[in-house]
Amino acid sequence: MKRIDAIQAIYPAIADHVVVTIMGATAAELFACGHRPNFFYLEHAMGLASSMGLGIALARPDLKVIVLDGDGSVLMNLGGLSTMARSGPPNLVQIVFDNEVLLSVGVSFTTATADVANIEGIARESGVPRTATCKRVEELRECVDMALASNELTTIVAKVEPVGPKSFFIDPHMLENRFEFERALRRMGDSKPIGDVNE
Amino acid sequence: MPVSSQNSQLIYDALKSAGVRLVSALPETWLVHLVGLADDDPEMILVRLAKEEEGIGISAGAHLAGVSSAMLMQNHGFLASVNSIVSLAQLYRIPLLMLISFRGEFGETDPWQTEGGGVTIPVLDALGIPWKRLDSPSVVKKSIQDAMTLSSANLRPVALLLCRDLMWEDAN
């Protein structure tokens, strides 16, 4: 499956929730499906999208948080999987698009998932209670729907082809996105954030 | 253990009154009481980290979700987190309250702590991070509140250095 097709297929399920995506191709493909102020494109700090998602999920248990991650990013922050599992927020779904390469530097630099590593296995043995690996778009859509309905921390690995968009164009600017995202979160959900002193 | 439980309580109370509701931590000896206080407090979310830089991401997420947070780490953990501080907290203007146990200063007995002690302040300065030493109980409450105030105003990281004189009670 192509990642862009996968993102298009799950877009209706995730669009009304909090979404944090990794940089580059994944961010650009999500943007191409339609920007929303509740989407945050983490354009740097590779590996920390899942940590950001964890912070949001713990701070706002009334919201569902979806992290669009990648094999290269997850491998940079493997300890973060165990931290996520240990904290275990039920409102967090991590979707790892595994294309087995660091695509933004070209297909020649493969990651360890091309040879030996299995991210679903690492997530499961780190203690993530729900895990899955999907190879087809329809399968992924069902998996994401079930994860969002389950109310349980989930990691889904989506095996995708190593192809990306022609352009990494995103508008809003990073800082504009940061502030609109913060504002969007204030308007979402049904409860005040824990410890919010400004409301 | 001669870690000051009294001063740890003072720091913890100051964090709470400054509005901190989430603490991410990777403990070392000087921080054990502080982590324990966060763990025992039902009003506090404690995230036990595997590596310090995760805490930058967690604090960024918590901030954008409206919750004030603090990080507890050793100066070597701060040194290990430099890229995440630059590439997330500074790039995206995230206020980040870092409480850093300042190992390797005068009085340090562990040889392995000494190199990191010598470069901590130069690295903070190179990053342009405002910092202050907490070396006496009398400055704790105001300094923590002031650090939070500045960080919330300039949307950047700030550092408080937890010093030996505050954290450690030497048996004299």
Coordinates of N, CA and C in Angstrom, one line a residue, chain A residues 40-45 48 51-52 54-56 58-60 77 79-80 83 86-87 174-175 178-179 181-182 185 193-196, chain B residues 19 21-22 43 45 47-50 53-54 56-58 60-67 83-84 87-88 91-95 155:
Chain A
F40 N -1.0 18.8 14.1 CA 0.3 19.4 14.3 C 1.4 18.6 13.6
Y41 N 2.1 19.4 12.8 CA 3.2 18.8 11.9 C 4.6 19.1 12.6
L42 N 5.1 18.0 13.3 CA 6.4 18.2 14.0 C 7.5 18.1 12.9
E43 N 8.0 19.3 12.5 CA 8.9 19.3 11.3 C 10.3 19.0 11.7
H44 N 10.6 18.7 12.9 CA 12.0 18.4 13.3 C 12.0 17.5 14.5
A45 N 13.0 17.5 15.3 CA 13.0 16.7 16.6 C 12.6 15.3 16.3
L48 N 10.3 12.4 18.4 CA 9.6 12.9 19.5 C 8.1 13.1 19.3
S51 N 6.3 11.1 21.8 CA 6.4 11.7 23.1 C 5.5 12.9 23.2
M52 N 5.4 13.7 22.2 CA 4.4 14.8 22.2 C 3.0 14.2 22.3
L54 N 2.1 11.5 23.7 CA 1.9 11.0 25.0 C 1.6 12.2 26.0
G55 N 2.3 13.3 25.8 CA 2.1 14.5 26.7 C 0.7 15.0 26.5
I56 N 0.2 15.1 25.3 CA -1.1 15.6 25.0 C -2.2 14.6 25.6
L58 N -1.9 12.5 28.0 CA -2.0 12.5 29.5 C -2.6 13.8 30.0
A59 N -2.3 14.9 29.3 CA -2.9 16.2 29.8 C -4.4 16.3 29.5
R60 N -4.8 15.7 28.4 CA -6.2 15.8 28.0 C -6.9 14.5 27.8
N77 N 13.7 6.5 18.9 CA 13.2 6.8 20.3 C 12.6 5.5 20.8
G79 N 13.1 3.8 23.5 CA 12.8 3.9 24.9 C 11.4 4.5 25.1
G80 N 11.1 5.4 24.2 CA 9.8 6.1 24.3 C 8.6 5.2 24.2
T83 N 8.1 4.0 27.7 CA 7.5 5.1 28.5 C 6.0 5.2 28.2
R86 N 4.2 2.2 29.6 CA 4.1 2.3 31.1 C 3.1 3.3 31.6
S87 N 3.0 4.5 30.8 CA 2.0 5.5 31.2 C 0.7 5.0 30.8
M174 N 5.4 26.8 10.5 CA 5.6 26.0 11.7 C 5.0 26.7 13.0
L175 N 5.3 28.0 13.2 CA 4.9 28.6 14.4 C 3.4 29.0 14.3
R178 N 1.8 25.9 15.3 CA 1.9 25.6 16.8 C 0.9 26.4 17.6
F179 N 0.6 27.6 17.2 CA -0.3 28.4 18.0 C -1.8 28.1 17.6
F181 N -2.8 25.2 16.7 CA -3.0 23.8 17.3 C -3.3 24.0 18.8
E182 N -2.5 24.8 19.5 CA -2.8 25.0 20.9 C -4.2 25.6 21.1
L185 N -6.9 22.9 20.5 CA -7.1 22.0 21.6 C -7.9 22.6 22.7
P193 N -8.7 21.3 30.6 CA -7.5 20.6 30.9 C -7.1 20.5 32.4
I194 N -6.4 19.5 32.7 CA -6.0 19.4 34.1 C -5.1 20.6 34.5
G195 N -5.5 21.2 35.6 CA -4.6 22.3 36.1 C -4.6 23.5 35.2
D196 N -5.6 23.7 34.3 CA -5.6 24.9 33.5 C -6.0 26.1 34.3
Chain B
G19 N 2.0 26.0 39.6 CA 1.1 25.5 38.7 C 1.5 24.2 37.9
R21 N 1.6 20.6 36.9 CA 0.7 19.5 37.1 C 1.2 18.2 36.4
L22 N 2.3 18.3 35.7 CA 2.9 17.1 35.1 C 4.4 17.2 35.3
E43 N -2.6 14.4 42.6 CA -2.9 15.6 41.7 C -1.8 15.7 40.6
I45 N 0.7 14.3 37.6 CA 1.0 13.2 36.6 C 2.5 13.1 36.6
V47 N 5.6 11.1 34.8 CA 6.0 10.2 33.7 C 7.5 9.8 33.9
R48 N 7.7 8.5 34.1 CA 9.1 8.0 34.3 C 9.7 7.8 32.9
L49 N 10.7 8.5 32.6 CA 11.3 8.4 31.3 C 12.4 7.3 31.2
A50 N 12.6 6.9 29.9 CA 13.7 6.0 29.7 C 14.9 6.8 29.3
E53 N 15.4 13.1 26.7 CA 14.9 13.9 25.7 C 13.4 13.6 25.4
E54 N 12.9 12.4 25.8 CA 11.5 12.2 25.7 C 10.7 13.2 26.4
I56 N 11.3 16.3 26.8 CA 11.1 17.6 26.0 C 9.8 17.4 25.2
G57 N 9.6 16.3 24.5 CA 8.4 16.0 23.7 C 7.2 16.0 24.6
I58 N 7.2 15.3 25.7 CA 6.1 15.2 26.6 C 5.7 16.6 27.1
A60 N 6.3 19.4 25.7 CA 5.8 20.2 24.6 C 4.3 19.9 24.4
G61 N 4.0 18.6 24.4 CA 2.6 18.1 24.2 C 1.7 18.6 25.3
A62 N 2.2 18.5 26.5 CA 1.4 18.9 27.7 C 1.1 20.4 27.6
H63 N 2.2 21.2 27.2 CA 2.0 22.7 27.1 C 0.9 23.0 26.1
L64 N 1.0 22.4 24.9 CA 0.0 22.7 23.9 C -1.3 22.3 24.2
A65 N -1.4 21.3 25.2 CA -2.7 20.8 25.7 C -3.1 21.6 26.9
G66 N -2.4 22.6 27.3 CA -2.9 23.5 28.4 C -2.4 23.1 29.8
V67 N -1.4 22.2 29.9 CA -1.0 21.8 31.2 C 0.5 22.2 31.4
N83 N 19.7 18.4 21.4 CA 19.1 18.6 20.1 C 17.6 18.7 20.3
S84 N 17.0 18.0 21.2 CA 15.5 18.1 21.4 C 15.1 19.5 21.9
S87 N 15.6 21.7 18.7 CA 14.8 21.3 17.6 C 13.3 21.2 17.9
L88 N 13.0 21.3 19.2 CA 11.6 21.3 19.5 C 11.2 22.5 20.4
L91 N 12.7 25.8 18.7 CA 12.2 26.0 17.4 C 10.7 26.3 17.4
Y92 N 10.0 25.7 18.3 CA 8.5 25.8 18.4 C 8.1 26.7 19.5
R93 N 9.0 27.4 20.2 CA 8.7 28.3 21.3 C 7.8 27.7 22.3
I94 N 8.4 26.6 22.9 CA 7.7 25.9 24.0 C 8.3 26.3 25.3
P95 N 7.5 26.8 26.3 CA 8.1 27.0 27.6 C 8.4 25.7 28.3
L155 N 8.1 32.1 26.2 CA 7.9 30.8 25.5 C 9.2 30.1 25.1

